[in-house]
Structures are given as structure tokens and as C-alpha cells.
Coordinates of C-alpha atoms and ligand atoms in Angstrom, one line a residue:
X127 CA -95.8 -75.0 2.1
X128 CA -98.0 -77.6 3.7
X129 CA -101.5 -76.4 4.7
X130 CA -104.1 -78.6 6.4
X131 CA -107.8 -78.8 5.5
X132 CA -108.8 -76.0 8.0
X133 CA -106.2 -73.7 6.4
X134 CA -107.5 -74.5 2.9
X135 CA -111.1 -73.7 4.0
X136 CA -110.0 -70.4 5.4
X137 CA -108.1 -69.6 2.1
X138 CA -111.3 -70.5 0.2
X139 CA -113.0 -67.7 2.1
X140 CA -115.3 -70.0 4.2
X141 CA -114.5 -68.0 7.4
X142 CA -114.9 -64.6 5.9
X143 CA -112.7 -62.2 3.9
X144 CA -110.6 -60.9 6.8
X145 CA -109.5 -64.3 8.0
X146 CA -108.8 -65.3 4.3
X147 CA -106.6 -62.2 3.8
X148 CA -104.8 -62.8 7.1
X149 CA -104.0 -66.4 6.2
X150 CA -102.8 -65.2 2.8
X151 CA -100.5 -62.8 4.5
X152 CA -99.1 -65.6 6.8
X153 CA -98.6 -67.9 3.8
X154 CA -96.8 -65.2 1.9
X155 CA -94.6 -64.5 4.9
X156 CA -93.9 -68.2 5.3
X157 CA -92.9 -68.5 1.6
X158 CA -90.5 -65.6 1.8
X159 CA -88.8 -67.1 4.9
X160 CA -88.9 -70.7 3.7
X161 CA -91.4 -72.1 6.2
X162 CA -92.6 -75.6 5.4
X163 CA -95.8 -75.3 7.5
X164 CA -97.7 -73.2 10.0
X165 CA -97.4 -73.8 13.7
X166 CA -100.3 -73.3 16.2
X167 CA -99.5 -70.5 18.7
X168 CA -100.4 -70.2 22.4
X169 CA -100.7 -66.4 22.3
X170 CA -100.1 -63.2 20.3
X171 CA -98.9 -59.7 21.2
X172 CA -99.8 -57.1 18.6
X173 CA -97.7 -53.9 18.1
X174 CA -99.0 -50.9 16.2
X175 CA -101.3 -49.9 19.0
X176 CA -100.2 -46.3 19.7
X177 CA -101.9 -43.7 17.6
X178 CA -98.5 -41.9 17.7
X179 CA -97.0 -44.8 15.7
X180 CA -99.8 -46.1 13.4
X181 CA -101.5 -42.8 12.6
X182 CA -104.7 -42.3 10.6
X183 CA -104.0 -44.8 7.8
X184 CA -103.3 -47.6 10.4
X185 CA -106.6 -46.8 12.1
X186 CA -108.5 -46.8 8.8
X187 CA -107.0 -50.2 7.9
X188 CA -108.0 -51.7 11.3
X189 CA -111.6 -50.5 10.8
X190 CA -111.8 -52.5 7.5
X191 CA -111.2 -55.9 9.4
X192 CA -113.9 -58.2 10.6
X193 CA -112.9 -61.3 12.5
X194 CA -112.2 -62.4 16.1
X195 CA -108.9 -63.5 17.7
X196 CA -108.9 -67.3 18.2
X197 CA -106.0 -67.3 20.8
X198 CA -105.3 -65.0 23.7
X199 CA -103.9 -61.8 22.3
X200 CA -102.9 -58.5 23.9
X201 CA -101.6 -55.2 22.6
X202 CA -98.3 -53.3 22.9
X203 CA -98.3 -50.1 24.9
X204 CA -100.5 -47.3 23.5
X205 CA -100.0 -43.5 23.6
X206 CA -101.7 -42.9 27.0
X207 CA -103.2 -44.5 30.1
X208 CA -106.8 -45.3 29.1
X209 CA -108.4 -44.2 32.4
X210 CA -106.0 -41.3 33.3
X211 CA -105.0 -39.7 29.9
X212 CA -106.2 -36.3 31.1
X213 CA -104.1 -36.5 34.2
X214 CA -101.0 -37.4 32.1
X215 CA -101.6 -34.3 30.0
X216 CA -102.6 -36.0 26.8
X217 CA -104.7 -33.8 24.5
X218 CA -108.4 -34.5 23.9
X219 CA -107.7 -34.9 20.1
X220 CA -105.0 -37.5 20.6
X221 CA -107.1 -39.3 23.3
X222 CA -110.1 -39.6 20.9
X223 CA -107.9 -41.1 18.1
X224 CA -106.2 -43.4 20.6
X225 CA -109.6 -44.7 21.9
X226 CA -110.7 -45.3 18.3
X227 CA -107.6 -47.5 17.7
X228 CA -108.4 -49.4 21.0
X229 CA -112.0 -49.8 20.0
X230 CA -110.9 -51.3 16.6
X231 CA -108.7 -53.9 18.3
X232 CA -111.4 -54.7 20.9
X233 CA -113.8 -55.5 18.0
X234 CA -111.2 -57.9 16.8
X235 CA -111.2 -59.7 20.1
X236 CA -107.8 -58.4 21.3
X237 CA -107.7 -58.0 25.1
X238 CA -107.1 -54.4 26.1
X239 CA -104.0 -55.1 28.0
X240 CA -101.5 -52.7 26.5
X241 CA -98.1 -53.9 27.7
X242 CA -94.6 -55.0 26.6
X243 CA -94.6 -57.5 29.6
X244 CA -97.5 -59.9 28.7
X245 CA -95.6 -62.7 30.5
X246 CA -96.5 -61.1 33.9
X247 CA -100.2 -61.5 33.0
X248 CA -100.5 -64.9 31.4
X249 CA -98.2 -67.9 32.1
X250 CA -96.0 -68.5 29.1
X251 CA -94.0 -71.7 29.2
X252 CA -90.8 -73.2 27.9
X253 CA -91.3 -74.4 24.3
X254 CA -94.6 -72.5 23.7
X255 CA -94.9 -71.1 20.2
X256 CA -96.0 -67.5 20.1
X257 CA -96.5 -64.6 17.7
X258 CA -95.3 -61.6 19.7
X259 CA -94.1 -58.4 18.2
X260 CA -92.6 -56.0 20.8
X261 CA -88.9 -56.5 20.7
X262 CA -88.2 -56.7 24.4
X263 CA -91.2 -59.0 25.0
X264 CA -89.9 -61.2 22.1
X265 CA -86.4 -61.2 23.6
X266 CA -87.7 -62.1 27.1
X267 CA -90.0 -64.9 25.8
X268 CA -87.2 -66.5 23.7
X269 CA -84.3 -66.0 26.1
X270 CA -85.6 -66.0 29.6
X271 CA -88.6 -68.3 29.3
X272 CA -87.4 -70.5 26.4
X273 CA -90.6 -70.0 24.4
X274 CA -90.4 -69.6 20.6
X275 CA -91.3 -66.5 18.7
X276 CA -89.9 -64.5 15.8
X277 CA -90.2 -60.7 16.1
X278 CA -93.5 -60.3 14.3
X279 CA -94.5 -57.0 12.6
X280 CA -97.9 -55.7 13.8
X281 CA -99.9 -57.1 10.8
X282 CA -98.2 -60.5 11.1
X283 CA -99.0 -60.7 14.8
X284 CA -102.5 -59.6 14.2
X285 CA -102.9 -62.2 11.4
X286 CA -101.6 -64.9 13.7
X287 CA -104.0 -63.9 16.5
X288 CA -107.0 -64.1 14.0
X289 CA -105.9 -67.4 12.5
X290 CA -104.2 -69.0 15.6
X291 CA -101.1 -70.0 13.7
X292 CA -97.8 -68.5 12.4
X293 CA -95.3 -69.7 9.8
X294 CA -92.8 -72.1 11.3
X295 CA -89.4 -70.6 10.5
X296 CA -86.6 -68.7 12.2
X297 CA -86.7 -69.0 16.0
X298 CA -89.5 -71.5 15.9
X299 CA -86.9 -74.1 14.9
X300 CA -84.4 -75.4 17.4
X301 CA -81.6 -75.4 14.8
X302 CA -81.8 -71.6 14.5
X303 CA -81.5 -71.0 18.2
X304 CA -77.9 -71.8 18.7
X305 CA -75.3 -69.1 19.7
X306 CA -73.6 -67.3 16.9
X307 CA -71.2 -65.0 18.9
X308 CA -69.7 -65.1 22.4
X309 CA -69.8 -61.9 24.5
X310 CA -67.2 -62.4 27.2
X311 CA -67.8 -59.8 30.0
X312 CA -64.7 -59.1 32.1
X313 CA -66.1 -56.9 34.9
X314 CA -66.8 -57.1 38.6
X315 CA -70.6 -57.5 38.3
X316 CA -71.3 -58.0 42.0
X317 CA -73.8 -55.3 42.9
X318 CA -74.8 -54.6 39.3
X319 CA -78.3 -53.1 39.0
X320 CA -80.8 -53.4 36.2
X321 CA -79.4 -50.2 34.8
X322 CA -75.9 -51.8 34.5
X323 CA -77.4 -54.7 32.7
X324 CA -79.4 -52.3 30.5
X325 CA -76.2 -50.4 29.7
X326 CA -74.4 -53.7 28.9
X327 CA -77.3 -54.6 26.5
X328 CA -77.1 -51.1 24.9
X329 CA -73.3 -51.6 24.3
X330 CA -73.5 -55.3 23.3
X331 CA -76.4 -54.8 20.9
X332 CA -74.2 -52.5 18.8
X333 CA -71.5 -55.1 18.7
X334 CA -73.5 -58.2 17.9
X335 CA -76.1 -56.8 15.5
X336 CA -78.6 -59.5 14.6
X337 CA -76.6 -62.5 15.8
X338 CA -77.5 -64.7 18.8
X339 CA -75.1 -63.8 21.6
X340 CA -73.9 -66.2 24.3
X341 CA -72.8 -64.3 27.4
X342 CA -70.1 -65.4 29.8
X343 CA -68.9 -63.7 33.0
X344 CA -72.4 -62.4 34.2
X345 CA -75.1 -63.8 36.5
X346 CA -78.1 -61.6 36.0
X347 CA -81.4 -62.2 37.8
X348 CA -84.8 -62.1 36.0
X349 CA -85.4 -58.3 35.9
X350 CA -81.7 -57.8 35.0
X351 CA -82.2 -60.3 32.1
X352 CA -85.2 -58.3 31.0
X353 CA -83.2 -55.1 31.0
X354 CA -80.3 -56.7 29.1
X355 CA -82.5 -58.2 26.4
X356 CA -84.6 -55.1 25.9
X357 CA -81.5 -52.9 25.3
X358 CA -79.9 -55.4 22.9
X359 CA -83.1 -55.5 20.9
X360 CA -83.0 -51.7 20.6
X361 CA -79.4 -51.0 19.6
X362 CA -79.1 -54.3 17.8
X363 CA -81.7 -56.7 16.4
X364 CA -81.3 -59.4 19.0
X365 CA -84.4 -61.5 19.5
X366 CA -82.7 -64.3 21.4
X367 CA -79.6 -64.5 23.6
X368 CA -78.1 -67.0 26.0
X369 CA -76.3 -66.5 29.3
X370 CA -74.0 -69.3 30.4
X371 CA -75.5 -71.3 33.3
X372 CA -78.5 -68.8 33.6
X373 CA -80.9 -68.9 30.7
X374 CA -82.9 -72.1 30.2
X375 CA -81.5 -73.2 26.8
X376 CA -77.9 -72.5 27.9
X377 CA -78.6 -74.7 31.0
X378 CA -80.2 -77.5 28.9
X379 CA -77.8 -77.6 25.9
X380 CA -74.1 -78.1 25.6
X381 CA -73.3 -75.7 22.8
X382 CA -70.2 -76.2 20.9
X383 CA -68.7 -72.7 20.9
X384 CA -65.4 -73.6 19.1
X385 CA -64.8 -71.4 16.1
X386 CA -67.3 -68.8 17.1
X387 CA -66.2 -65.2 17.3
X388 CA -65.6 -63.9 20.9
X389 CA -66.1 -60.2 21.7
X390 CA -64.6 -59.1 25.0
X391 CA -66.4 -56.4 26.9
X392 CA -64.9 -54.6 29.9
X393 CA -66.7 -52.9 32.8
X394 CA -65.1 -49.5 31.9
X395 CA -67.0 -49.6 28.5
X396 CA -70.3 -49.9 30.4
X397 CA -69.5 -47.2 33.0
X398 CA -68.8 -44.7 30.2
X399 CA -72.5 -44.6 29.4
X400 CA -73.4 -43.2 32.9
X401 CA -73.1 -39.5 32.2
X402 CA -74.2 -36.7 34.5
X403 CA -76.5 -34.4 32.5
X404 CA -79.3 -32.1 33.6
X405 CA -82.8 -33.7 33.3
X406 CA -86.3 -32.3 33.7
X407 CA -88.1 -35.6 34.3
X408 CA -87.5 -39.2 35.4
X409 CA -89.1 -42.2 33.8
X410 CA -89.0 -45.8 35.1
X411 CA -90.5 -48.9 33.7
X412 CA -89.0 -49.7 30.3
X413 CA -89.8 -52.5 29.9
X414 CA -92.9 -52.2 32.1
X415 CA -92.1 -52.8 35.8
X416 CA -92.3 -56.2 37.4
X417 CA -94.0 -56.4 40.9
X418 CA -90.5 -56.6 42.4
X419 CA -89.4 -53.4 40.6
X420 CA -92.5 -51.6 41.9
X421 CA -91.8 -52.8 45.4
X422 CA -88.2 -51.6 45.1
X423 CA -89.3 -48.1 43.9
X424 CA -91.7 -47.9 46.9
X425 CA -89.0 -48.9 49.3
X426 CA -86.5 -46.4 47.9
X427 CA -89.0 -43.6 47.9
X428 CA -90.2 -44.4 51.4
X429 CA -92.0 -41.1 52.1
X430 CA -89.6 -38.8 50.2
X431 CA -91.2 -35.9 48.2
X432 CA -90.9 -36.0 44.5
X433 CA -89.9 -32.6 43.1
X434 CA -89.3 -33.4 39.4
X435 CA -92.0 -35.2 37.3
X436 CA -91.5 -38.9 38.0
X437 CA -93.3 -41.4 35.8
X438 CA -93.5 -45.2 36.5
X439 CA -94.9 -47.5 33.9
X440 CA -96.4 -51.0 34.4
X441 CA -99.1 -53.3 33.0
X442 CA -102.6 -52.7 34.3
X443 CA -102.8 -56.2 35.7
X444 CA -99.5 -55.7 37.6
X445 CA -100.7 -52.4 39.0
X446 CA -104.0 -53.9 40.1
X447 CA -102.3 -56.8 41.8
X448 CA -100.0 -54.4 43.7
X449 CA -102.3 -51.5 44.3
X450 CA -101.1 -50.8 47.9
X451 CA -97.5 -50.5 46.7
X452 CA -98.6 -48.3 43.8
X453 CA -100.5 -46.1 46.3
X454 CA -97.4 -45.7 48.4
X455 CA -95.4 -44.6 45.3
X456 CA -98.1 -42.1 44.2
X457 CA -98.4 -40.7 47.8
X458 CA -94.8 -39.4 47.3
X459 CA -95.9 -37.5 44.2
X460 CA -94.9 -40.0 41.4
X461 CA -97.4 -41.2 38.9
X462 CA -97.8 -44.9 38.1
X463 CA -99.4 -45.2 34.7
X464 CA -100.7 -48.3 32.9
X465 CA -101.0 -49.0 29.1
X466 CA -98.3 -46.6 27.9
X467 CA -94.7 -45.7 28.3
X468 CA -92.1 -43.0 28.0
X469 CA -91.4 -43.8 24.3
X470 CA -94.9 -44.2 22.8
X471 CA -96.6 -41.4 24.8
X472 CA -96.6 -37.9 23.1
X473 CA -96.4 -36.3 26.6
X474 CA -92.7 -37.1 27.1
X475 CA -91.9 -34.9 24.1
X476 CA -92.3 -31.8 26.3
X477 CA -89.0 -32.5 28.2
X478 CA -85.6 -31.8 26.9
X479 CA -83.8 -34.2 29.3
X480 CA -85.1 -37.5 30.7
X481 CA -83.4 -39.8 33.2
X482 CA -84.1 -43.5 32.9
X483 CA -82.8 -46.8 34.4
X484 CA -83.2 -48.6 31.1
X485 CA -80.7 -49.2 28.3
X486 CA -83.6 -49.5 25.8
X487 CA -85.0 -46.1 26.9
X488 CA -81.4 -44.7 26.6
X489 CA -81.5 -45.8 23.0
X490 CA -85.0 -44.6 22.1
X491 CA -85.7 -41.5 24.1
X492 CA -83.5 -39.2 21.9
X493 CA -85.2 -40.1 18.7
X494 CA -88.7 -40.8 19.9
X495 CA -89.0 -38.0 22.4
X496 CA -86.5 -35.5 21.1
X497 CA -84.8 -35.4 24.5
X498 CA -81.4 -36.1 25.9
X499 CA -81.4 -39.4 27.8
X500 CA -79.4 -40.1 30.9
X501 CA -79.1 -43.5 32.5
X502 CA -78.7 -44.3 36.2
X503 CA -79.7 -47.0 38.7
X504 CA -83.2 -46.9 40.1
X505 CA -81.8 -45.3 43.3
X506 CA -79.9 -42.6 41.3
X507 CA -83.1 -41.9 39.3
X508 CA -85.1 -41.5 42.5
X509 CA -82.4 -39.3 44.1
X510 CA -82.6 -37.0 41.1
X511 CA -86.4 -36.9 41.1
X512 CA -86.5 -36.0 44.8
X513 CA -83.5 -33.7 45.1
Ligands
LIG830 FE1 -91.9 -51.3 26.7 FE2 -92.1 -48.8 25.9 FE3 -89.8 -49.7 26.8 S1 -92.9 -50.6 24.9 S2 -89.8 -51.9 26.3 S3 -91.7 -49.5 28.0 S4 -90.1 -48.5 25.0

């Protein structure tokens, strides 16, 4: 693996033990995956930020590190909203541990933006090399933006943030970004919502596994693409997908699809996922809401009274930039929380049934929250929350 003089100096320990160890980790990863070199990255997104997922050993390991990030880096959602943990019902004990994790990352120069939608906060461009780790963010970066990132583990993303580079293999290379399976959707998709696209992703992820799918027969918009990719990354291991005539690489390249397996998907297979089960709470914002989704929730609520717990999740920066809309949502009795989400917060474990508008949440809520998950459109979710 080719390393430049700067890399060699880091490996010799000239920039401290932490950076040395981090580069050793990146080189080892690169060797395992056959990388010929490291590639400079524009940003990093580090998972392993919720105390619920990293626990005491993870916290202790973070506290042994001593270096600063050299590229813009943010965190994945944590177990609670930093400023409103009490209001969300998070225990003092959990809050203290979570704040210790946050403090450890802050010492490492990681910005305390805890979100799976970092692309709403910092411009990420076509062709940018990244080291992101949350699966839906990775899918969006690769597929919707046309940036290049593998799905990094937490330590790999942190190492990349501290060194400013990542091993150049996998989805960093154009040759590995071609479609491997066609998903031919035969359905009337006019009027499909983000929940329909989330359900399609939930279903398709199981069919395609870890291959790169090329969709035909659909025309999703940005938030719908976000929902599709997030769900496919949850039920499958899809880090990149293409949609004919929609996603940037499918628009730019003429892929030769001859000889590639085609999987047909019908609308009835998607509708089957929309079951009517009793729920105790409703949670929106998986992945974290875009400004347009917040606006839509405010419009649909329009002064109605929320009667079941209604949680909305979004990045802190998105909330601050749309504070009036957020105030309108909260006036109806919903709560709009930053930094956390329905899957990583321990609070959601108290409900036995949760309604969501997300295919990814449909996949994760049963295991991560121990609750039955029901999927519906944003409007259906709000109807249930206000009935
Ligand atoms: Fe984001 Fe949490 Fe969903 S990290 S994609 S809101 S499970």
C-alpha cells in the first residue's frame, strides 16, 4: 500500500500515539480490503455515539485517545437530546454517561452535531470522498449526492477524522459502483409517500442483500430517495443504489444491464406491509427530518391536538433554521427533539407499539425498542396521534 511522507511521519509517532494508532488501523483496514493508497476525505461522520450502543467499554476507550480531527466531523444520533433530556424522560444516570461520551468526542474535535443527516448541515458534493458510518447517511451520500464513501465502522470513521484520509477501496472506486441487480417495480407510484418508498426499501433490501440495485419504474423525490435508501440499508446491506433517470450516476452513465438478474416487485407486495395494529406512540424523523418534512408535519397538524405521544426527530441545525415551524408543531403537543432518534434513545423502550412513516424504523423498532412497529404515511401517523 502506497503511503506518502506525511503518512510515514505519522506512523513513526511524530504526531502522537493516538494518530499513529489510528493510521495503523486505517492501513490494516486498507490491506484487508486491498486498497493501494489512502484518499483524502472532505468529512467524517462517526457512529458509536449513543451510550446505549457503546456502553462503558466504549466510553473508556474514547477517553484514552488524544488527538484532534483534521477534517469536519460530526456524530451519529445519541441516546437523548442534549438540552432536553429531562423533558424526554431520560434518566439522570443515562444522561450523565451520555454527556461523558459527548465530552470525549468534543475533546477529539468532533462537532457536537448528532445526526444521521449531516448533508443538511454541510454541503456535500458529487465525487467528494467521505468516511461516514451511519448506514442511511452513507446510502444518501453515495446514491442521492454521488459522493463516495464505504460504510465505515465507528473506529474507522473516527480514525479517518483524526488522520484526514481513508483507505481507497470499495465504493471509493468508480469500477465498484456499477449496478449488480435490477429491481423492476411494477406499480402505480403516482401519489406514493415517503412511507411507500420506505416500505419498498424494506422489501427490496431483503431481496438484494448487499448488491447494488438499479431501480426502474419509480420516480422518487429527494426525501423519498432518503426513505428508500435508509430502509434498504436496514433490511439489506445496501450502501449504494441507482434509480433510472433520477440518481446522479444513473443519469450520467449508460450502464450495460444485459445479463444482470432482474427482480420484479409489485405494488401489492409493498401494500402488505401496511398493517393496522394498536400503537401507544408515534415517531417521525427516521432518517432525521428535512426542512420540507418538518413543514409538511406542521401543515398536516395545523392546530390539531396531539393525544398520543408524538415524537419528531431532526438535526439541531435543521431545527434552529426552522424554529417557527418547529414551534407550530410543538404547540399542538408534539415534541421535536434534536440529537437522538426513536431507535437509539432508551425512552422509546417503554412503548409496546410505535407507529412510524419509515421503512428503516419498521425494521429496527422491534429489536431495538422491543415494540411492535406499524408503518403509515405521515398523514396516517398524525391522524393516529391526534385521534
Ligand atoms: Fe437516523 Fe436513527 Fe433512523 S440514526 S436513520 S433516525 S434509526
